[in-house]
mmCIF file of C-alpha atoms in Angstrom:
data_model
loop_
_atom_site.group_PDB
_atom_site.id
_atom_site.type_symbol
_atom_site.label_atom_id
_atom_site.label_comp_id
_atom_site.label_asym_id
_atom_site.label_seq_id
_atom_site.Cartn_x
_atom_site.Cartn_y
_atom_site.Cartn_z
ATOM 1 C CA MET A 153 -0.143 -0.116 0.293
ATOM 2 C CA ALA A 154 0.551 3.769 -0.508
ATOM 3 C CA GLU A 155 3.027 5.838 2.429
ATOM 4 C CA THR A 156 0.881 8.485 1.182
ATOM 5 C CA VAL A 157 -2.291 9.425 -0.977
ATOM 6 C CA THR A 158 -2.633 13.230 -2.981
ATOM 7 C CA THR A 159 -6.488 14.264 -3.085
ATOM 8 C CA ARG A 160 -6.270 17.386 -5.776
ATOM 9 C CA PHE A 161 -8.705 19.859 -6.429
ATOM 10 C CA LEU A 162 -8.797 22.816 -9.177
ATOM 11 C CA VAL A 163 -10.746 26.128 -9.106
ATOM 12 C CA ALA A 164 -11.026 27.730 -12.287
ATOM 13 C CA THR A 165 -12.158 31.038 -11.923
ATOM 14 C CA ASN A 166 -12.898 33.747 -13.519
ATOM 15 C CA GLU A 167 -12.455 36.343 -11.500
ATOM 16 C CA GLY A 168 -9.468 39.201 -10.778
ATOM 17 C CA VAL A 169 -7.236 36.506 -8.149
ATOM 18 C CA THR A 170 -6.399 37.484 -5.556
ATOM 19 C CA GLN A 171 -2.911 34.709 -3.938
ATOM 20 C CA LEU A 172 -4.414 33.056 -1.745
ATOM 21 C CA SER A 173 -2.048 31.226 -1.138
ATOM 22 C CA SER A 174 -0.659 33.514 0.987
ATOM 23 C CA ARG A 175 -0.173 33.563 4.550
ATOM 24 C CA ARG A 176 -2.484 36.437 4.454
ATOM 25 C CA GLY A 177 -4.754 34.204 1.904
ATOM 26 C CA ILE A 178 -4.057 31.500 3.936
ATOM 27 C CA ASP A 179 -6.041 33.227 7.987
ATOM 28 C CA HIS A 180 -8.934 34.310 5.304
ATOM 29 C CA LEU A 181 -9.750 31.166 4.440
ATOM 30 C CA CYS A 182 -9.853 29.609 7.350
ATOM 31 C CA GLU A 183 -12.304 32.178 8.725
ATOM 32 C CA ALA A 184 -14.248 31.550 6.399
ATOM 33 C CA LEU A 185 -14.739 27.229 7.022
ATOM 34 C CA PRO A 186 -17.575 26.788 9.348
ATOM 35 C CA LYS A 187 -17.485 26.102 12.545
ATOM 36 C CA THR A 188 -18.202 22.128 12.679
ATOM 37 C CA ARG A 189 -15.470 18.660 13.525
ATOM 38 C CA LEU A 190 -15.334 19.357 9.904
ATOM 39 C CA GLY A 191 -14.712 22.639 9.244
ATOM 40 C CA ARG A 192 -12.153 22.184 13.001
ATOM 41 C CA THR A 193 -10.405 19.398 11.022
ATOM 42 C CA ALA A 194 -9.952 21.441 7.165
ATOM 43 C CA ARG A 195 -8.497 24.893 9.515
ATOM 44 C CA ALA A 196 -5.761 22.330 10.902
ATOM 45 C CA LEU A 197 -5.246 20.617 7.471
ATOM 46 C CA LEU A 198 -5.294 24.535 6.183
ATOM 47 C CA ARG A 199 -2.247 25.972 8.519
ATOM 48 C CA SER A 200 -0.569 22.264 8.100
ATOM 49 C CA ARG A 201 2.920 21.136 5.289
ATOM 50 C CA LEU A 202 -0.395 18.672 4.365
ATOM 51 C CA LEU A 203 -1.991 20.505 1.673
ATOM 52 C CA SER A 204 -0.918 23.225 -0.748
ATOM 53 C CA ILE A 205 -2.198 25.769 -2.987
ATOM 54 C CA ASP A 206 -0.255 26.710 -6.099
ATOM 55 C CA PRO A 207 -0.415 30.451 -7.472
ATOM 56 C CA ALA A 208 -2.988 31.105 -10.063
ATOM 57 C CA GLN A 209 -2.152 30.654 -12.945
ATOM 58 C CA PRO A 210 -3.331 32.319 -15.987
ATOM 59 C CA ALA A 211 -5.577 29.532 -19.136
ATOM 60 C CA PRO A 212 -4.629 26.875 -20.810
ATOM 61 C CA THR A 213 -2.684 25.084 -17.835
ATOM 62 C CA GLN A 214 -1.203 21.021 -18.083
ATOM 63 C CA TRP A 215 -4.939 19.833 -16.403
ATOM 64 C CA SER A 216 -6.734 21.814 -19.525
ATOM 65 C CA PRO A 217 -6.617 18.767 -20.641
ATOM 66 C CA ARG A 218 -8.477 16.776 -18.865
ATOM 67 C CA LEU A 219 -11.098 19.611 -18.185
ATOM 68 C CA LEU A 220 -12.289 18.603 -21.588
ATOM 69 C CA HIS A 221 -13.360 14.863 -20.219
ATOM 70 C CA LEU A 222 -14.474 15.863 -17.497
ATOM 71 C CA GLY A 223 -18.432 14.610 -16.183
ATOM 72 C CA GLY A 224 -21.011 17.391 -15.424
ATOM 73 C CA ALA A 225 -23.412 19.315 -16.864
ATOM 74 C CA PRO A 226 -22.834 20.593 -19.823
ATOM 75 C CA GLU A 227 -23.083 24.203 -19.125
ATOM 76 C CA ALA A 228 -21.089 23.863 -16.826
ATOM 77 C CA LEU A 229 -18.511 22.361 -18.115
ATOM 78 C CA GLN A 230 -17.649 24.684 -20.696
ATOM 79 C CA ARG A 231 -17.957 28.022 -17.701
ATOM 80 C CA VAL A 232 -14.719 25.454 -16.721
ATOM 81 C CA ASN A 233 -13.107 25.232 -19.942
ATOM 82 C CA GLU A 234 -13.467 28.788 -20.903
ATOM 83 C CA ALA A 235 -11.943 29.905 -17.648
ATOM 84 C CA ARG A 236 -9.282 32.578 -17.900
ATOM 85 C CA HIS A 237 -7.596 31.231 -14.541
ATOM 86 C CA HIS A 238 -6.188 28.218 -12.616
ATOM 87 C CA VAL A 239 -5.604 27.543 -8.799
ATOM 88 C CA LEU A 240 -4.314 24.073 -8.205
ATOM 89 C CA LEU A 241 -5.390 22.699 -4.285
ATOM 90 C CA THR A 242 -3.687 19.622 -3.316
ATOM 91 C CA SER A 243 -3.314 17.054 -0.165
ATOM 92 C CA ALA A 244 -1.172 14.294 0.981
ATOM 93 C CA ALA A 245 -2.226 12.599 3.680
ATOM 94 C CA ALA A 246 -2.178 8.230 4.940
ATOM 95 C CA PRO A 247 -4.456 5.946 3.598
ATOM 96 C CA CYS A 248 -4.934 5.100 7.291
ATOM 97 C CA ASP A 249 -6.142 8.757 7.493
ATOM 98 C CA GLN A 250 -8.212 8.548 4.137
ATOM 99 C CA PRO A 251 -11.324 8.970 4.185
ATOM 100 C CA ARG A 252 -11.864 12.394 6.548
ATOM 101 C CA HIS A 253 -8.529 14.037 5.282
ATOM 102 C CA ALA A 254 -10.125 14.251 1.958
ATOM 103 C CA GLN A 255 -13.271 15.533 2.601
ATOM 104 C CA ALA A 256 -11.740 17.843 5.187
ATOM 105 C CA ALA A 257 -9.808 19.065 1.325
ATOM 106 C CA ARG A 258 -12.996 19.541 -0.362
ATOM 107 C CA LEU A 259 -13.847 21.168 2.316
ATOM 108 C CA VAL A 260 -11.253 23.926 2.230
ATOM 109 C CA ALA A 261 -11.314 23.114 -1.566
ATOM 110 C CA ARG A 262 -15.878 24.613 -1.415
ATOM 111 C CA VAL A 263 -14.977 27.834 0.719
ATOM 112 C CA LEU A 264 -11.104 28.893 -2.218
ATOM 113 C CA ALA A 265 -13.986 28.531 -4.653
ATOM 114 C CA ALA A 266 -16.102 30.557 -3.289
ATOM 115 C CA ALA A 267 -14.594 32.899 -2.865
ATOM 116 C CA MET A 268 -13.141 32.510 -6.674
ATOM 117 C CA SER A 269 -16.370 32.561 -7.295
ATOM 118 C CA GLY A 270 -15.829 29.598 -9.125
ATOM 119 C CA ASP A 271 -16.059 26.320 -10.953
ATOM 120 C CA LEU A 272 -14.919 22.579 -8.871
ATOM 121 C CA VAL A 273 -13.235 20.237 -10.081
ATOM 122 C CA ASP A 274 -12.686 17.057 -8.629
ATOM 123 C CA LEU A 275 -9.591 16.135 -10.876
ATOM 124 C CA ASP A 276 -9.459 12.844 -9.206
ATOM 125 C CA SER A 277 -12.958 11.743 -9.994
ATOM 126 C CA ASP A 278 -12.924 13.843 -13.065
ATOM 127 C CA GLN A 279 -15.429 15.436 -12.391
ATOM 128 C CA LEU A 280 -16.812 18.768 -12.325
ATOM 129 C CA LEU A 281 -19.076 18.893 -8.777
ATOM 130 C CA ALA A 282 -22.563 20.165 -7.851
ATOM 131 C CA ALA A 283 -22.352 22.962 -5.374
ATOM 132 C CA SER A 284 -22.494 22.665 -1.789
ATOM 133 C CA PRO A 285 -26.488 23.784 -1.070
ATOM 134 C CA SER A 286 -25.046 25.721 1.743
ATOM 135 C CA PRO A 287 -25.784 29.621 1.450
ATOM 136 C CA GLY A 288 -22.606 30.319 -0.032
ATOM 137 C CA GLY A 289 -21.650 25.938 -1.050
ATOM 138 C CA THR A 290 -19.567 26.197 1.509
ATOM 139 C CA THR A 291 -20.072 23.444 3.815
ATOM 140 C CA GLU A 292 -19.609 20.271 3.015
ATOM 141 C CA PRO A 293 -21.601 16.717 5.225
ATOM 142 C CA GLU A 294 -19.394 15.540 7.987
ATOM 143 C CA ARG A 295 -20.775 12.758 7.809
ATOM 144 C CA PHE A 296 -19.061 10.367 4.274
ATOM 145 C CA VAL A 297 -21.012 8.972 1.509
ATOM 146 C CA LEU A 298 -19.275 7.581 -0.983
ATOM 147 C CA GLY A 299 -21.522 7.814 -3.853
ATOM 148 C CA ASN A 300 -21.749 11.722 -3.067
ATOM 149 C CA GLU A 301 -19.387 12.990 -5.946
ATOM 150 C CA TRP A 302 -16.061 11.110 -4.412
ATOM 151 C CA ILE A 303 -16.224 8.548 -7.269
ATOM 152 C CA GLY A 304 -17.044 8.646 -11.274
ATOM 153 C CA VAL A 305 -18.107 6.090 -13.555
ATOM 154 C CA PHE A 306 -17.244 5.834 -17.271
ATOM 155 C CA VAL A 307 -18.813 4.226 -20.091
ATOM 156 C CA THR A 308 -16.511 3.989 -23.425
ATOM 157 C CA LEU A 309 -16.575 1.525 -25.387
ATOM 158 C CA ALA A 310 -14.796 -1.080 -25.291
ATOM 159 C CA GLN A 311 -11.856 -1.293 -27.082
ATOM 160 C CA GLU A 312 -10.997 -5.193 -26.922
ATOM 161 C CA ARG A 313 -11.343 -7.309 -30.014
ATOM 162 C CA ASP A 314 -14.884 -9.163 -30.768
ATOM 163 C CA ALA A 315 -16.142 -6.799 -28.767
ATOM 164 C CA GLU A 316 -17.915 -4.735 -31.112
ATOM 165 C CA HIS A 317 -21.909 -3.627 -29.401
ATOM 166 C CA CYS A 318 -19.636 -4.435 -26.236
ATOM 167 C CA ILE A 319 -18.675 -0.585 -23.506
ATOM 168 C CA ARG A 320 -16.827 -0.604 -20.472
ATOM 169 C CA VAL A 321 -17.325 0.376 -17.234
ATOM 170 C CA GLY A 322 -14.733 1.736 -14.429
ATOM 171 C CA THR A 323 -14.486 3.841 -11.917
ATOM 172 C CA ALA A 324 -11.952 6.894 -11.894
ATOM 173 C CA GLY A 325 -11.145 8.386 -7.731
ATOM 174 C CA MET A 326 -10.423 5.138 -5.875
ATOM 175 C CA HIS A 327 -6.744 5.690 -6.318
ATOM 176 C CA ARG A 328 -7.012 9.000 -3.978
ATOM 177 C CA PHE A 329 -7.768 6.176 -0.702
ATOM 178 C CA ALA A 330 -5.154 3.560 -1.377
ATOM 179 C CA LEU A 331 -7.263 1.593 -4.603
ATOM 180 C CA PRO A 332 -7.447 0.381 -7.627
ATOM 181 C CA GLU A 333 -9.538 1.436 -9.639
ATOM 182 C CA VAL A 334 -13.004 -1.285 -10.734
ATOM 183 C CA MET A 335 -13.590 -1.565 -14.528
ATOM 184 C CA ALA A 336 -16.309 -3.506 -15.819
ATOM 185 C CA SER A 337 -14.989 -4.518 -20.071
ATOM 186 C CA GLU A 338 -17.046 -6.049 -22.829
ATOM 187 C CA VAL A 339 -20.745 -4.676 -21.571
ATOM 188 C CA PRO A 340 -23.264 -5.665 -23.571
ATOM 189 C CA TYR A 341 -25.107 -2.310 -24.354
ATOM 190 C CA GLY A 342 -28.642 -3.180 -22.510
ATOM 191 C CA HIS A 343 -26.392 -3.599 -19.060
ATOM 192 C CA MET A 344 -24.791 -0.590 -18.664
ATOM 193 C CA LEU A 345 -26.657 0.007 -16.043
ATOM 194 C CA THR A 346 -26.333 -3.445 -14.504
ATOM 195 C CA ALA A 347 -22.664 -3.515 -14.695
ATOM 196 C CA ALA A 348 -22.568 1.078 -13.068
ATOM 197 C CA ASN A 349 -24.004 0.507 -10.266
ATOM 198 C CA ILE A 350 -21.545 -2.818 -9.434
ATOM 199 C CA LEU A 351 -19.122 -0.989 -10.020
ATOM 200 C CA ARG A 352 -20.199 1.363 -6.562
ATOM 201 C CA ALA A 353 -22.117 -1.182 -5.170
ATOM 202 C CA LEU A 354 -17.935 -3.361 -5.149
ATOM 203 C CA ALA A 355 -15.698 0.704 -4.296
ATOM 204 C CA PHE A 356 -17.987 1.115 -1.365
ATOM 205 C CA ARG A 357 -17.512 -3.010 -0.164
ATOM 206 C CA LEU A 358 -13.387 -2.769 -0.742
ATOM 207 C CA LEU A 359 -13.410 1.279 0.581
ATOM 208 C CA SER A 360 -15.560 -0.777 3.640
ATOM 209 C CA ASP A 361 -13.479 -4.160 4.211
ATOM 210 C CA GLY A 362 -9.898 -2.773 3.005
ATOM 211 C CA GLY A 363 -9.318 -5.294 1.114
ATOM 212 C CA ILE A 364 -9.114 -7.493 -2.588
ATOM 213 C CA PRO A 365 -10.033 -10.900 -2.560
ATOM 214 C CA ALA A 366 -9.488 -12.544 -5.825
ATOM 215 C CA LYS A 367 -12.784 -13.827 -5.473
ATOM 216 C CA PHE A 368 -15.811 -11.754 -4.298
ATOM 217 C CA THR A 369 -19.396 -12.279 -3.598
ATOM 218 C CA LEU A 370 -21.009 -9.715 -4.114
ATOM 219 C CA ASP A 371 -23.987 -8.351 -1.858
ATOM 220 C CA ALA A 372 -26.100 -6.002 -3.315
ATOM 221 C CA GLY A 373 -26.955 -4.130 -0.947
ATOM 222 C CA ASP A 374 -23.814 -2.568 -1.065
ATOM 223 C CA LEU A 375 -25.240 0.176 -4.119
ATOM 224 C CA LEU A 376 -27.600 1.806 -1.143
ATOM 225 C CA ARG A 377 -25.249 2.071 1.599
ATOM 226 C CA PHE A 378 -22.717 3.395 -1.320
ATOM 227 C CA TRP A 379 -25.157 6.630 -1.569
ATOM 228 C CA GLY A 380 -25.741 6.903 1.813
ATOM 229 C CA ALA A 381 -29.248 4.747 1.995
ATOM 230 C CA ARG A 382 -30.662 1.733 4.061
ATOM 231 C CA PRO A 383 -30.255 -1.130 2.360
ATOM 232 C CA ALA A 384 -33.394 -2.958 1.233
ATOM 233 C CA PRO A 385 -32.990 -6.901 1.004
ATOM 234 C CA ALA A 386 -31.047 -7.884 -2.270
ATOM 235 C CA GLY A 387 -29.507 -10.581 -4.452
ATOM 236 C CA ARG A 388 -25.526 -12.339 -4.410
ATOM 237 C CA LEU A 389 -23.593 -12.092 -6.832
ATOM 238 C CA SER A 390 -20.316 -14.146 -7.199
ATOM 239 C CA LEU A 391 -17.344 -12.463 -9.202
ATOM 240 C CA ARG A 392 -13.875 -13.095 -10.353
ATOM 241 C CA LEU A 393 -11.785 -10.303 -10.032
ATOM 242 C CA THR A 394 -8.535 -9.852 -11.789
ATOM 243 C CA PRO A 395 -5.324 -6.696 -12.006
ATOM 244 C CA ALA A 396 -6.155 -4.567 -15.485
ATOM 245 C CA GLU A 397 -4.825 -1.464 -16.842
ATOM 246 C CA SER A 398 -6.757 1.225 -15.528
ATOM 247 C CA ASP A 399 -9.231 4.240 -17.462
ATOM 248 C CA CYS A 400 -8.593 6.564 -14.955
ATOM 249 C CA SER A 401 -6.559 9.942 -15.825
ATOM 250 C CA GLY A 402 -4.611 9.662 -12.043
ATOM 251 C CA CYS A 403 -4.198 5.607 -12.076
ATOM 252 C CA SER A 404 -3.110 3.067 -13.851
ATOM 253 C CA LYS A 405 -4.349 0.123 -11.505
ATOM 254 C CA ALA A 406 -7.671 -1.475 -11.923
ATOM 255 C CA LEU A 407 -9.441 -4.506 -10.962
ATOM 256 C CA ALA A 408 -11.388 -6.095 -13.122
ATOM 257 C CA VAL A 409 -14.915 -7.807 -13.370
ATOM 258 C CA LEU A 410 -15.045 -10.702 -13.822
ATOM 259 C CA PRO A 411 -17.884 -13.955 -14.508
ATOM 260 C CA PRO A 412 -16.839 -16.999 -12.237
ATOM 261 C CA THR A 413 -14.883 -18.897 -14.072
ATOM 262 C CA ARG A 414 -16.829 -22.030 -15.345
ATOM 263 C CA ARG A 415 -15.934 -24.917 -17.284
ATOM 264 C CA GLY A 416 -16.595 -24.992 -21.462
ATOM 265 C CA THR A 417 -17.986 -20.455 -21.806
ATOM 266 C CA GLY A 418 -15.004 -19.538 -22.520
ATOM 267 C CA LEU A 419 -14.392 -17.585 -18.658
ATOM 268 C CA GLU A 420 -11.536 -19.981 -18.095
ATOM 269 C CA SER A 421 -8.522 -17.892 -19.722
ATOM 270 C CA GLY A 422 -10.226 -15.272 -17.701
ATOM 271 C CA ARG A 423 -12.113 -13.203 -20.269
ATOM 272 C CA ALA A 424 -15.260 -14.729 -22.624
ATOM 273 C CA THR A 425 -14.847 -14.445 -26.793
ATOM 274 C CA GLY A 426 -17.227 -12.402 -27.704
ATOM 275 C CA CYS A 427 -19.346 -9.308 -26.126
ATOM 276 C CA GLY A 428 -18.505 -11.148 -22.699
ATOM 277 C CA ASP A 429 -20.422 -13.055 -21.464
ATOM 278 C CA PRO A 430 -24.102 -12.484 -22.536
ATOM 279 C CA VAL A 431 -26.135 -14.650 -20.688
ATOM 280 C CA TRP A 432 -24.647 -14.168 -17.476
ATOM 281 C CA TRP A 433 -24.849 -10.496 -17.232
ATOM 282 C CA GLU A 434 -28.983 -11.163 -18.217
ATOM 283 C CA GLU A 435 -29.443 -13.957 -15.634
ATOM 284 C CA ARG A 436 -27.129 -13.482 -13.439
ATOM 285 C CA ALA A 437 -25.180 -9.566 -13.184
ATOM 286 C CA ALA A 438 -28.730 -7.908 -14.016
ATOM 287 C CA GLU A 439 -30.703 -10.067 -11.338
ATOM 288 C CA ALA A 440 -28.784 -9.609 -8.412
ATOM 289 C CA MET A 441 -28.547 -5.828 -8.599
ATOM 290 C CA PRO A 442 -32.067 -3.604 -8.006
ATOM 291 C CA LYS A 443 -32.290 -1.271 -10.997
ATOM 292 C CA LEU A 444 -31.333 2.365 -9.524
ATOM 293 C CA VAL A 445 -30.183 5.019 -10.995
ATOM 294 C CA SER A 446 -29.567 6.821 -7.624
ATOM 295 C CA ALA A 447 -30.531 6.525 -4.219
ATOM 296 C CA SER A 448 -30.672 9.863 -1.246
ATOM 297 C CA PRO A 449 -28.569 8.948 1.821
ATOM 298 C CA GLU A 450 -30.176 8.142 5.091
#
């Protein structure tokens, strides 16, 4: 496991930029942080060497190419890509300090974005973050919920040979918790939601357990836990996890989801011929996973 992990946020703004990385700027941000337990953690982090705010840079910057492929609302993405200035916030933490450290860093980033009238980009999950619902957009929930924009789930066309009419689904953001991303390739078009939900549930379980088994039985109730909701009775799904390359911009390592090995199905070598295993996706995966796009935390 890595000794330290980083979390990076970028503020894209058109405002005249005050250098908030100065001592006076840090004091201003500390005063703007909410008087909450997480706010106190963020204040201590902001005054430490574990968090840095780079001076504002005129766009385009080295981050500009990545901003073209973010997840987010089209109008907001256009605003981000047309912004004249970029400010980078980076925090470092030991894996054992996550996710609390990442929560505190994101709270600082929200306060920074509000101070600069900018949009906040999570460079680890490749997402444009939604504004906080609080006045001024400067709060962060005390309770950590993985489904609260901590990872992105992205869908692309599968690149594998003989995988026509298939998609590839993968996460971005797990590496900030010292865990590999999770992905599924050769997914039949009709099972995009099922694949995305398998990855969400698996991401929750990996973060909760802190281990990486080769064989795994997924509790479909973990999908609701991913969103912080009360789990309902749900199915179970046997999986194999094998090392793979990630599509995430900030991490090269992933775990690929595969059906259990079954003799005579073409899966013994770790992959099926053609577009995955349509029977497994239809009869096992789709039946086990709830058909949910999102859920409200409780």
